[in-house]
Short mmCIF file of C-alpha atoms in Angstrom, two decimals:
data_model
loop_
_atom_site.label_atom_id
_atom_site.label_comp_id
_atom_site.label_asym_id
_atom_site.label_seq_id
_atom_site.Cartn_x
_atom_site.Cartn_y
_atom_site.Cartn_z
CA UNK A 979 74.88 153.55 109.45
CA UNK A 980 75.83 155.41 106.39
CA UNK A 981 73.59 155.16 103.33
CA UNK A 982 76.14 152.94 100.84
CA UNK A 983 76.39 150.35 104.06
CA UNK A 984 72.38 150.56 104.37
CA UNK A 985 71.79 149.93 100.25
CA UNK A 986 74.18 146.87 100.41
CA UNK A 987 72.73 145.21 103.43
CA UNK A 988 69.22 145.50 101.70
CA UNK A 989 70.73 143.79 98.95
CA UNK A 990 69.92 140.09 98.23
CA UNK A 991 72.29 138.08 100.14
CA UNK A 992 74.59 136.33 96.97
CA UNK A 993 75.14 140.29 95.92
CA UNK A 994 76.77 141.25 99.44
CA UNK A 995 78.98 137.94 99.17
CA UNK A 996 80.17 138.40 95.52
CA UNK A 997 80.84 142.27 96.41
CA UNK A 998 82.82 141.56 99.65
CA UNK A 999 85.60 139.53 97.79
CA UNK A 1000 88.64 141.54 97.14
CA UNK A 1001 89.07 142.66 93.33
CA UNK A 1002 90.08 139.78 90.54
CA UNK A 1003 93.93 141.03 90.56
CA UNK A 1004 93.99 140.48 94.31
CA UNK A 1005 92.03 137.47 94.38
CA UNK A 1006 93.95 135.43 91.35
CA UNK A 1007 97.27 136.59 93.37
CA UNK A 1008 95.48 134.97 96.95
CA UNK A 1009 94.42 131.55 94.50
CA UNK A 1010 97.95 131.57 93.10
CA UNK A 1011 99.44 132.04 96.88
CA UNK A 1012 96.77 128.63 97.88
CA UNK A 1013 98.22 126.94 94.81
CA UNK A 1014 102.26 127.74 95.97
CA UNK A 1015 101.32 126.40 99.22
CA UNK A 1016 99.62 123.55 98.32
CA UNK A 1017 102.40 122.29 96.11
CA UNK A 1018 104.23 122.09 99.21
CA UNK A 1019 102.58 120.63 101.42
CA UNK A 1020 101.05 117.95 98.84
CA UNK A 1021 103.77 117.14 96.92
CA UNK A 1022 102.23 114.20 95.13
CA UNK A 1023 98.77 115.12 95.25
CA UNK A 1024 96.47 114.58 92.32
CA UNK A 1025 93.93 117.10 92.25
CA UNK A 1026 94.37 120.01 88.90
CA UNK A 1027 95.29 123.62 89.50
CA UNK A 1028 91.74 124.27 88.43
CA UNK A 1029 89.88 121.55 91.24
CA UNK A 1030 92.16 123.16 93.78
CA UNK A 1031 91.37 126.98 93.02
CA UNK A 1032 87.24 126.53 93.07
CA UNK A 1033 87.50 124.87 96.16
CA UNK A 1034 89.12 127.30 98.22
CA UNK A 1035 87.41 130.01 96.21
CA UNK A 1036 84.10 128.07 97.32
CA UNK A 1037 85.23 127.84 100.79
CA UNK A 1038 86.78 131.64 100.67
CA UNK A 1039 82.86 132.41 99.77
CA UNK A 1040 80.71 130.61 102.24
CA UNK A 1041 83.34 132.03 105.15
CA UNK A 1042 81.87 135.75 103.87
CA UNK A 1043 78.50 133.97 103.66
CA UNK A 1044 78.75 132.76 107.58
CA UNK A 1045 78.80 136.47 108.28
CA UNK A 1046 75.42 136.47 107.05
CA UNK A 1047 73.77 133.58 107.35
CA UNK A 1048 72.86 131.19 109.95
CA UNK A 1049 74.61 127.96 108.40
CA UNK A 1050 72.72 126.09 110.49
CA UNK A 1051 69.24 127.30 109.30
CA UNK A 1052 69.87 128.82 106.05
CA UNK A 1053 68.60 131.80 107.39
CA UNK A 1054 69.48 135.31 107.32
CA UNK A 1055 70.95 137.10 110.77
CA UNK A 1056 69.50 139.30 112.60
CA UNK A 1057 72.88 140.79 113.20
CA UNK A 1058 75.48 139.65 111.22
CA UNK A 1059 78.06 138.72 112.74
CA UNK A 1060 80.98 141.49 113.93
CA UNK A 1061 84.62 141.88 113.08
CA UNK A 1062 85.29 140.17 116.36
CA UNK A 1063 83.81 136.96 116.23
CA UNK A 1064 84.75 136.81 112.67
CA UNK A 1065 88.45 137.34 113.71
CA UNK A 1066 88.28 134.61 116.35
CA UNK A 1067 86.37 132.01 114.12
CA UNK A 1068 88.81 132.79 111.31
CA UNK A 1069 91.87 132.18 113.89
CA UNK A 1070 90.47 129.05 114.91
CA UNK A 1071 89.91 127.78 112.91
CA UNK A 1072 93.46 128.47 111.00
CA UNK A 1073 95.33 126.98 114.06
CA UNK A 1074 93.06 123.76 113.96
CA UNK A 1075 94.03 123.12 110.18
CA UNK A 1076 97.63 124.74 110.19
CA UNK A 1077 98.53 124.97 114.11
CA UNK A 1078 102.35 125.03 112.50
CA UNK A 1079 101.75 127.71 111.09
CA UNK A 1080 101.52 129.56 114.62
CA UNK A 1081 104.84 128.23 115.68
CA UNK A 1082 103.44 124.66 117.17
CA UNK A 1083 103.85 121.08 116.06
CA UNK A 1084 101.84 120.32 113.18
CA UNK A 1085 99.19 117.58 113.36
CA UNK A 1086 97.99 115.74 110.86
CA UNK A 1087 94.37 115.78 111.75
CA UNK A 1088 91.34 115.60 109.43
CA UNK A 1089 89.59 119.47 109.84
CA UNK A 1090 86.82 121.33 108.36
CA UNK A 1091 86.52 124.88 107.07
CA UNK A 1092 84.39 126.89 109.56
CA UNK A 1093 83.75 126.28 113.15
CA UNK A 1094 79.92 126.91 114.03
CA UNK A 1095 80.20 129.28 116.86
CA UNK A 1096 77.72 130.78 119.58
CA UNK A 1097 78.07 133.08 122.04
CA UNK A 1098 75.59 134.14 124.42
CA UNK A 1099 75.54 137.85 126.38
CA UNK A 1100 75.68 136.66 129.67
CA UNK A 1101 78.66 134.84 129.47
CA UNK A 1102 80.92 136.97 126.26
CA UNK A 1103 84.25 134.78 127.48
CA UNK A 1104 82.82 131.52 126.73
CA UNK A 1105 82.48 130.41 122.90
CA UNK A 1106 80.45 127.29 122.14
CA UNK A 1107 81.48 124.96 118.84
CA UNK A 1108 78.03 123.67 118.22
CA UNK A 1109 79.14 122.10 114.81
CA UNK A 1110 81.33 122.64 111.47
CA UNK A 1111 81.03 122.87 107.84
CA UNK A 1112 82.79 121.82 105.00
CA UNK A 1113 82.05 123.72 101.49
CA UNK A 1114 82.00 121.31 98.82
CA UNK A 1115 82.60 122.61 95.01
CA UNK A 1116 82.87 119.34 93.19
CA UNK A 1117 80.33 116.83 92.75
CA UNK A 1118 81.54 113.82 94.47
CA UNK A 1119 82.10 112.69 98.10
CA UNK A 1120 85.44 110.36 98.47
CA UNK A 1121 87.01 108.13 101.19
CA UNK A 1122 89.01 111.43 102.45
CA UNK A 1123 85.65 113.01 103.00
CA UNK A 1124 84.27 110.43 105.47
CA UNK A 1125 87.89 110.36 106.96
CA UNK A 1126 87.09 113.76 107.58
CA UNK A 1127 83.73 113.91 109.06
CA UNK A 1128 84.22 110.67 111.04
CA UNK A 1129 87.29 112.73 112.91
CA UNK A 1130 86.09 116.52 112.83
CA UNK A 1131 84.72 116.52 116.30
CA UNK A 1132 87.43 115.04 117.19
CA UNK A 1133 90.05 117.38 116.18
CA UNK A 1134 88.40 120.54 116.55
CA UNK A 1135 88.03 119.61 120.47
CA UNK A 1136 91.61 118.76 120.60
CA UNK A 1137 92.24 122.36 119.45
CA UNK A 1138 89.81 123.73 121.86
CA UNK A 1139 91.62 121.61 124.73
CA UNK A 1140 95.04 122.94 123.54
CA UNK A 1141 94.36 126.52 123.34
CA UNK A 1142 92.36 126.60 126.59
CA UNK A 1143 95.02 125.31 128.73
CA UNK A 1144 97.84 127.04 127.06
CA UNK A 1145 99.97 129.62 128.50
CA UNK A 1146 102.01 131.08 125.93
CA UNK A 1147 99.52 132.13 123.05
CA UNK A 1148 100.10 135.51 123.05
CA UNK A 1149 103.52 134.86 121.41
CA UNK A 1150 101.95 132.88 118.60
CA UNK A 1151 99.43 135.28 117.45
CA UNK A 1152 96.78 133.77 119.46
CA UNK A 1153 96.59 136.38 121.65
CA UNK A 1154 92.11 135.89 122.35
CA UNK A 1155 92.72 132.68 123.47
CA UNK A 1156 94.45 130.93 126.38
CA UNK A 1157 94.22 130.59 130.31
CA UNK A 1158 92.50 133.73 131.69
CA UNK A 1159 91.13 134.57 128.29
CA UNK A 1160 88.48 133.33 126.01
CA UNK A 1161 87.42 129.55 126.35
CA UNK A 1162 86.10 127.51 123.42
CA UNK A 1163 83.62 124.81 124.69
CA UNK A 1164 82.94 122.18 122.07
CA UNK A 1165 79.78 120.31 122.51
CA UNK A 1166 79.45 116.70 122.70
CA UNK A 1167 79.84 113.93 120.23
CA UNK A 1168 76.49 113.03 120.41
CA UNK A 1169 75.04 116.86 120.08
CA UNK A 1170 77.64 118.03 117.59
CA UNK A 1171 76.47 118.55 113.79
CA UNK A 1172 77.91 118.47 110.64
CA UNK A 1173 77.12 120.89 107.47
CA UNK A 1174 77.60 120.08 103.83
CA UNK A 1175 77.36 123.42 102.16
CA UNK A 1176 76.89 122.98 98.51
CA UNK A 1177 76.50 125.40 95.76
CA UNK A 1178 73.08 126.50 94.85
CA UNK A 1179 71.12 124.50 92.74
CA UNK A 1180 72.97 121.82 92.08
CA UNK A 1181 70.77 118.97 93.11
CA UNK A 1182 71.90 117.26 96.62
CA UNK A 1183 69.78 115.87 98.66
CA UNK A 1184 69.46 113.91 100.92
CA UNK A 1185 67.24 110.96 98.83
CA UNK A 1186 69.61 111.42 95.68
CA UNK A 1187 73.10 110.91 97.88
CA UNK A 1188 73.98 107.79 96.45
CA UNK A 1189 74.61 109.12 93.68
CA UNK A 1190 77.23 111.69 94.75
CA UNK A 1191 79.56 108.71 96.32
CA UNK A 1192 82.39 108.12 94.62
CA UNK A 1193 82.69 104.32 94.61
CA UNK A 1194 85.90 102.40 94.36
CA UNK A 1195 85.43 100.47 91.18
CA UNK A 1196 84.98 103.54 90.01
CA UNK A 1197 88.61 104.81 91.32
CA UNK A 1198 90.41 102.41 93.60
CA UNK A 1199 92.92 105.40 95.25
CA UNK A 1200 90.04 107.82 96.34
CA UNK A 1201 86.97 105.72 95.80
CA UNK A 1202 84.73 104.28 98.25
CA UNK A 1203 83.80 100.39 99.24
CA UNK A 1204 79.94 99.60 99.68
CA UNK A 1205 81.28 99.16 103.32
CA UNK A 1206 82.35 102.96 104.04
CA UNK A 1207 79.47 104.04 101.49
CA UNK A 1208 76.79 102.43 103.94
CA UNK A 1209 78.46 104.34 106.79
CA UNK A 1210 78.69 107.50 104.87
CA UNK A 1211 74.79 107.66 103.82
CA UNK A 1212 74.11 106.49 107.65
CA UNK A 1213 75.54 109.80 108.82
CA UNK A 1214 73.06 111.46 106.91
CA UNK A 1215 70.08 109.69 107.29
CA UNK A 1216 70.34 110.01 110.73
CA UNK A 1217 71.20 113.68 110.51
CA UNK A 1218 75.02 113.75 111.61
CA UNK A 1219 75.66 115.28 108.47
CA UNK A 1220 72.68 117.97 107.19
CA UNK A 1221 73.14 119.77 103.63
CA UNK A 1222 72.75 123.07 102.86
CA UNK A 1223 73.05 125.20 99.69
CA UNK A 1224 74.73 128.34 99.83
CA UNK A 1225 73.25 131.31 98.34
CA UNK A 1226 75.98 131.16 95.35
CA UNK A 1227 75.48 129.07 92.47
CA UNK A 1228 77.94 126.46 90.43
CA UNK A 1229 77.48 129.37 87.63
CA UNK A 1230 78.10 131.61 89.94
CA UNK A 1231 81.65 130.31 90.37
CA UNK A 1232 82.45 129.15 86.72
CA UNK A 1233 82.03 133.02 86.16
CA UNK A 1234 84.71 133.77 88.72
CA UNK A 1235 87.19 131.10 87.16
CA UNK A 1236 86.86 132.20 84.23
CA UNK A 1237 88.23 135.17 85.25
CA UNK A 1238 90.84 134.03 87.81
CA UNK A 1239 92.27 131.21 85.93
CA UNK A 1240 93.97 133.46 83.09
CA UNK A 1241 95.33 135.39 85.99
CA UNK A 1242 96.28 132.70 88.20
CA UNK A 1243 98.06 130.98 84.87
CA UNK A 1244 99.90 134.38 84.05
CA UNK A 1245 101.47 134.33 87.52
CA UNK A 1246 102.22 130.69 86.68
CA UNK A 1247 104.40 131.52 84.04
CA UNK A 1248 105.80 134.93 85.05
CA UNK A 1249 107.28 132.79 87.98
CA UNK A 1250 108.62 129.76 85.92
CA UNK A 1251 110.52 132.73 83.93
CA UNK A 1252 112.02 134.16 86.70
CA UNK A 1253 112.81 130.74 88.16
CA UNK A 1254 114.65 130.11 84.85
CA UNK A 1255 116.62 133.30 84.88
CA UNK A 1256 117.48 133.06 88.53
CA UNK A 1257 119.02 129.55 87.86
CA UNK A 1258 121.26 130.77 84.95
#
């Protein structure tokens, strides 16, 4: 191991996260790439530029955290995990929330951001899905967050199912998975958990919840009834869905939008221009 890989792996885990993402010119480019794409695909959605760039930046930072840490426990790895497994969780994980993407029908399924994975030596073919988890930048839970946790399990074993049985992967990019190759085992309903990975420090728990429900007098579109918030706070109370903090903080990622956003903004612009001129 050479000496600058040995001094940043003794360094406190929310240092080797920050320092992994690429620099802020390359990162405000991939943030204004999310926001291009999610124009499309959500025409008439209703969340700002700014709501839509810390969550993926969030989610973009607990995927490098996974590396390190055991989502699961909060704890650090032993090993963290290699290049490999990150490749195949990353792929995934991509074809269960974009499977168009790879050349196949899209779905319309509700999916998380990371796929908790497990391998074990004696058997390096088989991959177990022993859970997900869903970064969560903003404060509030709404009726399209129990939508998805009520049907994660759901879709990610669809995926599974679909890749596992299919033939032709190789000529979609999927080229680990497939018949003959490496099978993804998802565990049962009843043994499969869900993660909430917050930012750290910001005050969820499980006996303050309630308050992070967004109720439906409170926004009749997103909000939800005392119905689906009963439900919601079941699933935690009986440990469907755990919580965890991540290692980086809400101030941790103000400090990173405040540097991305005049960027991202910039790009904005520079492409309106040359929209204008192109039209002319």
């Amino acid at each position: 191991m050479s000496d600058a890989l040995e001094i940043e792996n003794h360094l406190p885990i929310k240092e080797q996260v920050l320092n992994s993402l690429p620099n802020i010119e390359q990162l405000a480019e991939e943030m204004y790439a999310v926001l291009q794409t999610n124009y499309i695909e959500y025409p008439n959605g209703d969340h700002s530029d700014y709501g839509i760039i810390m969550g993926e930046l969030f989610e973009k930072l607990i995927s490098i955290e996974n590396r390190l840490v055991d989502i699961r426990t909060g704890t650090k790895r032993v090993q963290p995990l290699t290049e490999s497994e990150q490749l195949v969780n990353s792929k995934f994980m991509n074809f269960v929330k974009n499977r168009n993407r790879f050349g196949f029908e899209k779905t319309h399924d509700r999916n998380a951001d990371l796929a908790i994975f497990e391998t074990y030596q004696d058997n390096p073919n088989n991959i177990y899905v022993l859970g997900d988890a869903e970064a969560k930048a903003a404060t509030f839970l709404d009726r399209r967050n129990l939508s998805q946790f009520k049907n994660f399990w759901k879709s990610t074993n669809k995926a599974a199912y679909f890749l596992n049985n299919n033939l032709d992967t190789t000529n979609h990019g999927l080229s680990e998975f497939g018949k003959s190759r490496i099978k993804i085992q998802v565990k049962s309903e009843q043994n499969y958990k869900h993660y909430l990975i917050v930012p750290k420090e910001s005050g969820w728990n499980i006996n303050n919840i309630d308050k992070h429900f967004k109720k439906n007098s409170e926004d009749t579109r997103s909000g939800l009834t005392q119905s689906e918030i009963i439900e919601f706070k079941g699933m935690f109370e009986k440990g469907e869905i755990q919580i965890r903090e991540s290692n980086v903080s809400r101030s941790d990622l103000k400090n990173l939008m405040e540097k991305i956003m005049p960027r991202v903004e910039k790009l904005i612009e520079k492409n309106l221009h040359e929209a204008e001129h192109t039209s002319r």
